[in-house]
Each structure stands twice: as structure tokens, then as C-alpha cells.
Short mmCIF file of C-alpha atoms in Angstrom, two decimals:
data_model
loop_
_atom_site.label_atom_id
_atom_site.label_comp_id
_atom_site.label_asym_id
_atom_site.label_seq_id
_atom_site.Cartn_x
_atom_site.Cartn_y
_atom_site.Cartn_z
CA MET H 1 226.92 130.54 88.83
CA GLN H 2 223.35 131.73 87.22
CA SER H 3 224.42 130.67 83.77
CA THR H 4 225.44 127.42 85.71
CA TYR H 5 221.87 127.01 87.61
CA GLY H 6 219.91 127.96 84.43
CA PHE H 7 221.36 125.19 82.41
CA ILE H 8 221.03 122.53 85.04
CA LEU H 9 217.03 123.31 84.99
CA LEU H 10 217.24 123.17 80.94
CA VAL H 11 218.57 119.41 81.61
CA LEU H 12 215.96 118.95 84.21
CA ILE H 13 212.89 120.22 82.41
CA ASN H 14 213.80 118.04 79.49
CA VAL H 15 214.59 115.22 81.02
CA SER H 16 211.36 115.08 82.74
CA GLY H 17 209.89 116.13 79.66
CA THR H 18 211.08 113.61 77.71
CA LYS H 19 209.55 110.82 80.80
CA GLN H 20 206.64 112.41 80.60
CA ALA H 21 206.21 112.18 76.68
CA LYS H 22 207.94 108.14 76.53
CA ASN H 23 204.62 107.65 79.21
CA TYR H 24 202.33 109.21 77.15
CA SER H 25 203.17 107.56 74.42
CA ALA H 26 203.20 104.26 76.26
CA VAL H 27 199.54 105.09 77.43
CA LEU H 28 198.09 105.62 73.90
CA LEU H 29 199.88 102.48 72.47
CA ASN H 30 197.98 100.48 74.81
CA ARG H 31 195.08 102.30 74.49
CA LEU H 32 195.54 101.24 70.74
CA GLU H 33 195.98 98.12 71.78
CA ILE H 34 192.57 98.01 73.25
CA THR H 35 191.09 99.38 70.97
CA GLU H 36 192.18 97.27 68.52
CA ARG H 37 190.86 94.05 70.50
CA TYR H 38 187.30 95.37 70.83
CA ARG H 39 187.18 95.61 66.88
CA ARG H 40 187.89 92.28 66.41
CA ASP H 41 185.46 91.17 69.44
CA MET H 42 182.60 93.95 69.86
CA LEU H 43 180.47 92.21 70.74
CA THR H 44 181.60 90.00 73.32
CA ARG H 45 180.61 89.65 76.70
CA PRO H 46 183.44 90.47 79.17
CA SER H 47 184.41 87.58 81.33
CA MET H 48 187.70 86.97 83.79
CA LYS H 49 189.21 83.46 83.91
CA ASN H 50 188.07 82.19 86.87
CA SER H 51 184.54 83.47 86.12
CA SER H 52 182.01 82.36 83.59
CA HIS H 53 179.46 85.28 83.96
CA THR H 54 180.09 88.99 83.87
CA ILE H 55 179.38 90.25 87.20
CA VAL H 56 178.16 94.56 87.22
CA ALA H 57 178.03 95.96 90.88
CA VAL H 58 175.90 98.80 90.57
CA GLY H 59 175.85 101.60 93.21
CA LEU H 60 172.42 104.02 93.02
CA GLY H 61 172.34 107.11 94.18
CA ILE H 62 169.36 109.73 94.00
CA ILE H 63 169.22 113.16 93.41
CA GLU H 64 166.13 114.12 93.20
CA VAL H 65 162.80 113.77 92.84
CA ALA H 66 162.35 115.39 89.14
CA GLY H 67 158.57 114.40 89.52
CA ILE H 68 155.10 112.11 89.77
CA ASP H 69 152.85 111.72 86.87
CA PRO H 70 149.14 110.18 87.88
CA GLN H 71 147.89 110.64 84.78
CA LYS H 72 150.48 108.13 83.19
CA GLN H 73 150.93 106.62 86.49
CA VAL H 74 155.51 107.18 85.86
CA ILE H 75 157.70 108.55 88.54
CA THR H 76 160.88 110.63 86.96
CA LEU H 77 163.99 110.60 89.15
CA ASN H 78 167.41 112.30 88.65
CA VAL H 79 169.78 109.50 89.83
CA ASN H 80 173.32 109.13 89.76
CA PHE H 81 174.96 105.18 88.79
CA GLU H 82 178.02 103.97 89.28
CA LEU H 83 179.08 101.03 86.88
CA LYS H 84 181.93 98.49 88.25
CA TRP H 85 183.12 95.47 86.33
CA CYS H 86 186.05 93.52 85.72
CA ASP H 87 187.54 92.72 81.75
CA ASP H 88 190.40 90.97 80.98
CA LEU H 89 190.54 92.59 77.70
CA LEU H 90 191.15 95.88 79.32
CA GLN H 91 194.30 94.40 80.95
CA TRP H 92 197.67 95.41 79.78
CA ASN H 93 201.56 95.19 81.34
CA ILE H 94 200.33 92.99 84.88
CA THR H 95 203.08 91.43 85.74
CA GLU H 96 204.97 94.92 85.68
CA GLN H 97 205.94 97.31 88.42
CA THR H 98 203.56 100.10 86.83
CA CYS H 99 200.30 97.74 87.59
CA LEU H 100 201.19 96.80 91.47
CA LYS H 101 199.17 98.39 94.15
CA ARG H 102 200.03 102.01 93.91
CA ASN H 103 201.91 102.78 90.93
CA ARG H 104 198.82 101.27 88.43
CA SER H 105 198.10 103.30 85.34
CA GLU H 106 194.52 104.29 84.35
CA ILE H 107 193.24 105.18 80.90
CA PHE H 108 189.35 106.89 80.05
CA PHE H 109 187.39 105.87 77.17
CA GLN H 110 184.92 106.49 75.57
CA ALA H 111 181.61 104.60 76.23
CA ASP H 112 181.42 103.48 72.75
CA GLU H 113 185.36 102.20 72.39
CA ILE H 114 184.17 99.57 74.79
CA TRP H 115 182.02 97.21 76.08
CA THR H 116 179.52 98.52 78.97
CA PRO H 117 176.54 97.17 80.08
CA ASP H 118 173.11 97.28 78.94
CA ILE H 119 171.25 98.00 82.78
CA PHE H 120 167.54 100.00 82.15
CA ALA H 121 164.20 99.89 84.20
CA VAL H 122 162.12 97.28 82.98
CA ASN H 123 159.56 98.31 84.46
CA GLY H 124 159.66 102.19 82.42
CA PRO H 125 158.48 103.47 79.15
CA GLY H 126 162.03 103.11 78.15
CA PRO H 127 165.29 104.66 77.26
CA MET H 128 165.18 108.54 76.77
CA LYS H 129 165.63 109.40 72.84
CA LYS H 130 169.30 110.78 73.18
CA ASP H 131 171.63 108.37 75.45
CA ALA H 132 173.10 110.78 77.56
CA ARG H 133 175.13 108.03 78.81
CA LEU H 134 177.41 107.86 76.27
CA GLU H 135 179.15 111.23 77.17
CA TYR H 136 180.87 110.41 80.07
CA PRO H 137 184.33 108.50 79.72
CA ILE H 138 184.73 105.52 81.77
CA LEU H 139 187.64 104.80 83.92
CA VAL H 140 189.69 101.49 82.97
CA VAL H 141 192.80 100.22 85.30
CA CYS H 142 195.58 98.46 84.08
CA THR H 143 194.46 95.22 85.89
CA GLY H 144 191.12 95.42 83.57
CA MET H 145 188.90 97.04 86.60
CA ALA H 146 186.70 99.44 84.94
CA ARG H 147 184.32 102.05 86.35
CA TRP H 148 181.64 104.01 84.90
CA SER H 149 180.11 107.15 86.61
CA TYR H 150 176.81 108.88 85.34
CA GLN H 151 173.79 110.56 85.52
CA GLU H 152 170.53 109.53 83.88
CA LYS H 153 167.04 110.40 84.14
CA LEU H 154 165.46 106.93 85.12
CA VAL H 155 161.47 106.82 84.63
CA SER H 156 159.79 104.24 85.99
CA TYR H 157 156.17 103.09 86.13
CA CYS H 158 154.38 103.48 89.41
CA GLU H 159 150.89 102.63 90.55
CA ILE H 160 150.18 106.58 92.53
CA ASP H 161 147.07 106.42 94.59
CA VAL H 162 146.22 110.28 95.60
CA LEU H 163 143.50 109.40 97.35
CA ASN H 164 145.25 110.94 100.44
CA PHE H 165 146.47 113.92 98.66
CA PRO H 166 147.94 116.31 99.98
CA PHE H 167 148.86 113.84 103.01
CA ASP H 168 149.15 111.23 100.67
CA ARG H 169 152.73 108.80 100.66
CA GLN H 170 153.42 106.78 97.40
CA TYR H 171 154.79 103.13 97.19
CA CYS H 172 157.12 103.28 93.92
CA SER H 173 159.45 100.08 92.99
CA ILE H 174 162.84 100.47 89.88
CA LEU H 175 163.19 96.88 88.54
CA LEU H 176 167.16 97.65 86.97
CA GLN H 177 168.51 94.49 84.56
CA SER H 178 169.67 93.72 81.41
CA THR H 179 167.78 93.37 77.93
CA ILE H 180 170.21 90.99 76.58
CA PHE H 181 171.92 88.51 78.99
CA ASP H 182 170.33 85.99 80.98
CA ALA H 183 171.34 84.74 84.85
CA SER H 184 173.96 83.00 83.45
CA GLN H 185 175.83 84.89 81.77
CA PHE H 186 174.86 88.14 83.48
CA LYS H 187 174.78 89.26 87.16
CA LEU H 188 174.06 92.06 88.73
CA ARG H 189 175.07 93.01 92.27
CA SER H 190 174.89 96.02 95.02
CA LEU H 191 177.83 98.14 94.91
CA TYR H 192 176.70 99.36 98.26
CA ASN H 193 173.85 97.89 100.91
CA VAL H 194 171.24 101.17 100.48
CA VAL H 195 170.38 103.77 98.14
CA ARG H 196 172.60 106.97 98.59
CA LEU H 197 171.22 110.41 98.28
CA TYR H 198 173.67 112.85 96.49
CA ASN H 199 173.07 116.03 97.78
CA TYR H 200 169.40 115.25 97.20
CA ILE H 201 166.80 118.09 96.53
CA ASN H 202 163.91 117.91 99.52
CA THR H 203 161.23 119.33 96.27
CA GLU H 204 157.91 118.25 97.03
CA TRP H 205 158.88 114.51 98.28
CA GLU H 206 160.54 113.44 100.74
CA ILE H 207 162.41 109.91 100.53
CA SER H 208 161.59 108.12 103.76
CA HIS H 209 162.82 104.41 102.92
CA THR H 210 164.56 103.09 100.49
CA THR H 211 165.64 99.68 99.94
CA ILE H 212 167.85 97.23 97.42
CA ASP H 213 167.51 93.66 96.57
CA GLU H 214 169.19 91.55 94.66
CA VAL H 215 166.61 89.02 92.96
CA ASP H 216 166.72 86.51 89.81
CA LEU H 217 163.14 87.29 88.12
CA TYR H 218 161.33 85.28 84.91
CA ASN H 219 160.49 86.25 81.97
CA PRO H 220 157.88 84.74 80.04
CA ASN H 221 158.75 86.36 76.44
CA HIS H 222 161.94 85.50 76.18
CA LYS H 223 161.27 82.19 78.74
CA ARG H 224 164.40 82.54 80.55
CA HIS H 225 165.47 84.47 84.22
CA PHE H 226 167.22 87.79 84.57
CA SER H 227 169.54 89.14 87.41
CA THR H 228 167.30 91.92 88.35
CA LEU H 229 168.16 94.73 91.30
CA LYS H 230 164.72 95.93 92.69
CA ILE H 231 164.79 98.59 93.91
CA ASP H 232 161.37 99.72 96.37
CA MET H 233 161.10 103.47 98.12
CA GLU H 234 158.69 104.93 100.15
CA LEU H 235 157.85 108.77 99.69
CA VAL H 236 156.33 111.31 101.75
CA ARG H 237 154.25 114.28 100.25
CA LEU H 238 155.68 117.98 101.67
CA SER H 239 151.83 119.25 102.66
CA ARG H 240 153.17 122.41 104.42
CA PHE H 241 152.94 124.04 100.88
CA TYR H 242 149.27 122.74 99.79
CA VAL H 243 147.71 123.55 103.71
CA LEU H 244 148.83 127.34 103.50
CA LYS H 245 148.53 128.05 100.06
CA ILE H 246 145.05 126.21 99.73
CA ILE H 247 143.86 124.59 102.42
CA LEU H 248 144.30 127.63 105.26
CA PRO H 249 142.85 130.07 102.68
CA PHE H 250 140.10 128.78 101.49
CA GLY H 251 138.37 127.79 104.51
CA ILE H 252 138.82 131.21 105.55
CA ILE H 253 137.05 132.14 102.35
CA SER H 254 134.37 129.71 102.70
CA SER H 255 133.93 130.83 106.88
CA VAL H 256 133.18 134.22 106.31
CA ALA H 257 129.52 132.90 104.44
CA VAL H 258 128.65 131.84 108.66
CA PHE H 259 128.29 135.49 109.10
CA SER H 260 126.22 136.20 106.42
CA PHE H 261 122.94 135.10 108.87
CA CYS H 262 124.00 137.18 111.73
CA LEU H 263 122.84 140.42 109.31
CA PRO H 264 119.76 141.71 109.91
CA THR H 265 117.78 140.77 107.16
CA GLY H 266 116.24 144.78 106.19
CA SER H 267 119.85 145.29 105.29
CA GLY H 268 119.77 143.85 102.29
CA GLU H 269 124.03 142.52 102.32
CA LYS H 270 122.98 139.40 102.74
CA ILE H 271 123.18 137.84 99.34
CA THR H 272 125.99 140.66 98.41
CA LEU H 273 128.05 139.10 101.34
CA THR H 274 127.15 135.21 100.09
CA VAL H 275 126.88 136.20 95.98
CA SER H 276 130.71 138.25 97.08
CA ILE H 277 132.41 134.50 98.93
CA LEU H 278 130.72 132.63 96.17
CA LEU H 279 132.74 134.40 93.05
CA SER H 280 135.64 134.34 95.30
CA LEU H 281 135.74 130.41 95.69
CA ILE H 282 134.95 129.82 91.86
CA ILE H 283 138.02 132.34 90.93
CA TYR H 284 140.32 130.21 93.92
CA LEU H 285 139.57 127.65 92.36
CA GLN H 286 140.56 128.11 88.95
CA MET H 287 143.61 129.34 90.64
CA ILE H 288 144.58 126.48 92.55
CA SER H 289 143.33 123.60 89.67
CA ASN H 290 146.96 123.59 88.14
CA PHE H 291 148.45 122.33 91.91
CA VAL H 292 145.57 119.04 92.46
CA PRO H 293 146.82 116.32 90.31
CA LYS H 294 144.50 114.99 87.86
CA THR H 295 143.63 111.19 87.98
CA GLU H 296 140.64 109.17 86.74
CA ARG H 297 141.02 106.75 89.05
CA GLY H 298 139.43 108.18 92.26
CA PHE H 299 138.68 111.48 93.99
CA CYS H 300 141.08 113.38 95.91
CA THR H 301 140.60 114.50 99.48
CA LEU H 302 141.54 117.93 98.69
CA THR H 303 138.87 118.17 95.61
CA LEU H 304 136.52 116.32 98.08
CA TYR H 305 137.07 119.04 100.80
CA SER H 306 136.86 122.39 97.73
CA ASN H 307 133.90 120.56 96.35
CA ILE H 308 131.87 120.50 99.49
CA VAL H 309 132.84 123.22 100.75
CA PHE H 310 131.57 125.34 97.55
CA ILE H 311 128.51 123.29 97.87
CA LEU H 312 128.17 124.55 101.71
CA VAL H 313 128.67 128.60 100.66
CA PHE H 314 126.06 127.80 97.65
CA LEU H 315 123.35 126.22 100.15
CA SER H 316 124.06 129.61 102.60
CA CYS H 317 123.20 131.63 99.63
CA ILE H 318 120.27 129.87 98.55
CA PHE H 319 118.85 129.82 102.18
CA ASN H 320 119.69 133.66 102.48
CA THR H 321 117.84 134.30 99.27
CA PHE H 322 114.74 132.21 100.76
CA THR H 323 114.58 133.90 104.08
CA ILE H 324 114.37 137.53 102.20
CA PHE H 325 111.64 136.37 99.86
CA ILE H 326 109.78 135.65 102.99
CA TYR H 327 110.67 138.31 104.84
CA TYR H 328 109.72 140.90 102.04
CA HIS H 329 106.76 138.82 100.60
CA ASP H 330 104.61 138.68 104.29
CA GLN H 331 105.40 143.15 104.19
CA TYR H 332 103.85 142.94 100.85
CA SER H 333 101.16 140.99 101.37
CA GLU H 334 100.32 142.66 105.06
CA LYS H 335 100.55 146.30 102.62
CA HIS H 336 98.47 145.48 99.59
CA THR H 337 95.74 143.42 101.70
CA ALA H 338 95.65 145.41 104.48
CA PRO H 339 92.89 147.82 102.27
CA LYS H 340 90.80 145.63 101.05
CA ARG H 341 90.54 143.73 104.58
CA LYS H 342 89.86 147.38 105.92
CA LYS H 343 87.17 148.06 103.25
CA SER H 344 85.33 144.99 103.58
CA MET H 345 84.76 145.36 107.75
CA LEU H 346 83.94 148.79 106.86
CA LEU H 347 81.20 148.10 104.56
CA THR H 348 79.88 144.53 106.72
CA VAL H 349 79.69 146.98 109.90
CA HIS H 350 77.57 150.24 107.26
CA LYS H 351 75.28 146.99 106.64
CA SER H 352 74.65 146.42 110.13
CA LEU H 353 74.30 149.75 110.79
CA ILE H 354 71.54 150.19 108.09
CA GLN H 355 70.10 147.37 109.34
CA LEU H 356 70.12 148.22 112.55
CA ASN H 357 68.39 151.80 111.50
CA LYS H 358 65.59 149.75 109.29
CA GLN H 359 64.85 147.68 112.37
CA ARG H 360 64.00 150.69 114.53
CA TRP H 361 62.69 152.94 112.16
CA ILE H 362 59.88 150.11 111.63
CA PHE H 363 59.90 149.32 115.39
CA LEU H 364 59.08 153.44 116.06
CA ARG H 365 55.80 153.71 113.06
CA LYS H 366 54.40 150.33 114.57
CA ARG H 367 54.70 151.00 118.17
CA ARG H 368 54.22 154.63 118.97
CA ASN H 369 55.08 153.79 122.52
CA ILE H 370 57.86 152.03 123.84
CA ASP H 371 57.27 151.62 127.47
CA GLU H 372 53.42 150.29 126.72
CA ASN H 373 54.40 147.61 124.17
CA LEU H 374 57.55 146.16 126.45
CA PRO H 375 57.40 142.73 127.88
CA GLU H 376 55.99 142.14 131.21
CA ASN H 377 58.46 141.87 134.37
CA SER H 378 60.42 143.63 132.16
CA ASN H 379 62.44 146.43 133.94
CA ILE H 380 64.14 147.78 130.58
CA HIS H 381 63.17 151.42 129.55
CA GLY H 382 62.69 152.18 125.93
CA ILE H 383 64.89 155.74 126.04
CA GLU H 384 67.48 154.25 127.54
CA LEU H 385 67.58 151.23 125.00
CA LEU H 386 67.89 153.88 122.30
CA HIS H 387 70.51 155.57 123.59
CA ASP H 388 72.07 152.04 124.17
CA ILE H 389 71.75 151.38 120.41
CA GLN H 390 73.14 154.62 119.78
CA TYR H 391 76.25 154.47 121.91
CA PHE H 392 76.45 150.88 120.45
CA ARG H 393 76.86 152.29 116.76
CA GLN H 394 78.82 154.85 117.67
CA SER H 395 81.36 152.76 119.60
CA LEU H 396 81.54 150.38 115.82
CA THR H 397 81.89 153.15 113.82
CA ASN H 398 85.07 154.26 115.84
CA LEU H 399 86.69 150.80 116.45
CA PHE H 400 86.60 149.96 112.48
CA SER H 401 87.47 153.42 111.73
CA ARG H 402 91.02 152.50 113.08
CA ARG H 403 94.34 151.98 111.17
CA ASN H 404 95.23 148.58 112.95
CA SER H 405 91.86 146.69 113.58
CA VAL H 406 92.31 142.81 114.33
CA ILE H 407 88.75 142.01 113.37
CA THR H 408 88.30 140.01 110.35
CA ALA H 409 86.19 140.69 107.57
CA THR H 410 84.91 136.55 108.29
CA SER H 411 84.02 137.50 112.30
CA LEU H 412 82.04 140.52 111.31
CA THR H 413 79.82 139.13 108.64
CA SER H 414 78.77 136.05 111.25
CA PHE H 415 78.26 138.78 113.74
CA ASP H 416 74.24 140.14 114.82
CA LEU H 417 73.36 143.61 115.64
CA ARG H 418 70.08 142.71 116.09
CA HIS H 419 68.19 143.07 119.00
CA PRO H 420 65.85 140.31 120.26
CA LEU H 421 63.60 143.57 121.30
CA PHE H 422 62.85 144.48 117.80
CA TYR H 423 61.56 140.45 117.08
CA PRO H 424 58.72 140.15 118.86
#
């Protein structure tokens, strides 16, 4: 019984293998026939019988914004293209049951075996040196419908404005068209109404809005109109990284310089604090220089902010230096000018006292009796006058022997100690 089941199973395997081999040989024959057609008509533009021009439907999906270069004014995108077109040279067994509805047979072709549309970004620097599209196969149905999906790095020129960096928005346009066929021979149509985001990787840029339009643009070099797909994008930079990495730490470090004005001048830490902050900002500027876009078309807000903060800290360092200079200059000048001022004052007092003594002795020599030589109607006693003069002399000596004298040398020079009594 088991041998009977084994025999039946072997027969079924042989029958199915023969059927698969037959189908495989049919696909191979169809493939060879189609490639032979394209060998004869490699440059023939595909078209259906009821159409005079080739229609290619383009579906674009953005995977990632690889980068934006402000210096070269270029945007780089990793995109996924999905192209569909009809070609009567790719038909086989149209009338048979295998090519109707659900039972359609399919064949994969290499990109260099059949005709493929040449679609590039005409407003870009040009295609890559190695065309990676040729590595992706093309699915062809027996009705002549071809479908080609591939990933490519799309490079296009874009006017980059970094004035509001890192809170900027960029508006870019990509123009896709054929480089050979004009609008009378080749038509580009949008496969979807929008630009799709295939698992979009949200790195630095967020695509907030996209539109796709079908237009015919005039080429002045060829003097013809070309069918074009115009893709407009609005990109918003994600600024959280720059706020937490650059703006916030930079502001905190620079704000410490304000506290240098609160330190006492005699402590000697005002200059140390401001110079330390200044050196910290210099090192931090070198670290963040790689994050700031380099362009000659204008200064961005972040560069202006960092320069203003750096200048303010530098000015605070200069003001603190000037404050300390004035503080110690007053003490130094007062310390060195005080002995000279005291010496001048004592010399003036000494001269005045000598002059007073001379006047007194001259008076005693000429007038032996002081009371007789006093003016009439005078109630001044001569001995009391001499005691007053002696007391006045002692008071002046004590006054100018003090350490903190407030009388200047100029006022002492103009001070006259002579009494009109001794000068008749």
C-alpha cells in the first residue's frame, strides 16, 4: 500500500515538474523574443497604437533629506521613484488566457535590455557618476505595461536662506523632465496626487508641505517645450538640538559675566572671572563652528547672537579692568602724595612760626614796656597777648602734626600769622 502511494506521488511530481519546465521555457522564449526586438529597435521610443506620444507616470516618495549645502545652494534627497509606462514591443500572448485579468504572466528585465525613460532633475548639477538605477529590475506584464521602482539620490539646486538659522524655513523646487524627448513625444504624468513619504527619516528637516504639478516648460537652448513635473517642498529645520546644544549653554555662560560687577573691587577676582568666561566662550565658539552654516550670502541669527554676546563679555572685562585701575590708582596716588603734602605743610608752619618769633623779638627790643606802647583806648594786656601767641603757636604745631590733616599747602601759604599789633 505504501509503495502504491509513493508511486502516485512520484508521478505527480514528474507531471508538475514537466509543467513548470514548460512554463519556464515559454517565459524564456518570450524574453528572448522581446530582447531580439530591442536589438533591432533599441532607440525606438515606445508607443501604443492609439497614442502618438509616450506617457510615463511618475510616483515620487521621499525617504530622507540627506543634506542641504548653503555654500553650493544644493539640496540632496534620498527618494524612491516608481515609473509606469506602456510599450507595444513588450507584449506577448495577448489573446491567450494567460494574459487576461488575473492570469497575466510577468517577466523581469534588466534596465539595459529594454527601453527606459531618461528622467532627471534638470535644475540640478547632473546625474551621479554611477547610475544606480541600472541595478534595479523592471517588471513587465504581457499586456506591455512596465513598472520600474528604484531608489536614487536626487540632487537639485535650491536657494538656501540661513538668515533665521536655526529657526529657518526653506522652499525648494525640483524639476523632473526628459533630456531627449520634448512635449510632443513624451508626457510626464503624476502617478499620485501627492509626494509620498516612505518611512521618512526625520533627522534635521521636517517636510511640512509638498505639491506636484504637471507643466510644460520652454527650453531656450532647444527652442522646444518639455513635459515637466514640478515638485515644490517646504522644509522646516528642527531647532531643538541647536537650542539645547548652542543657544542655552552659550547664554548661561555669558550671563555669569554680569556677576563680576557684584564682586568687591579689592578682592581681585573681577578680572579673573571675566577672563575665564571669555576663554570659555572662545573654546565654545570653536566647538560650535561646525554646526553653523558657512555661507557668504549673509550672517545667520545664531552667528549674530554669539558675536554680540562675545562682545558684551569683552566689554565687561574692559570695564572691570578700568574700575580696578581707578580704584588702585587713587590709593597709590594718595599714599605717595601724602608725605609730600605733610612736608610742605610743616615747612609752611615752621616758616610762619619763625616769622612770628622774629616779629616778637623785634617788638621786645624796640619796646621794653608793652603796656606803654599799646594804642590808646586799648584794653589788650601785653602779657596776655604773648600767652595767646604762644598758645596759638602750640595749637598750630599740634594741628599739623596729625596724620590725617585736611589743610592743604595752598591754604597754608595764603594764611598770614602776623598780628597788626606788631606793625604800627
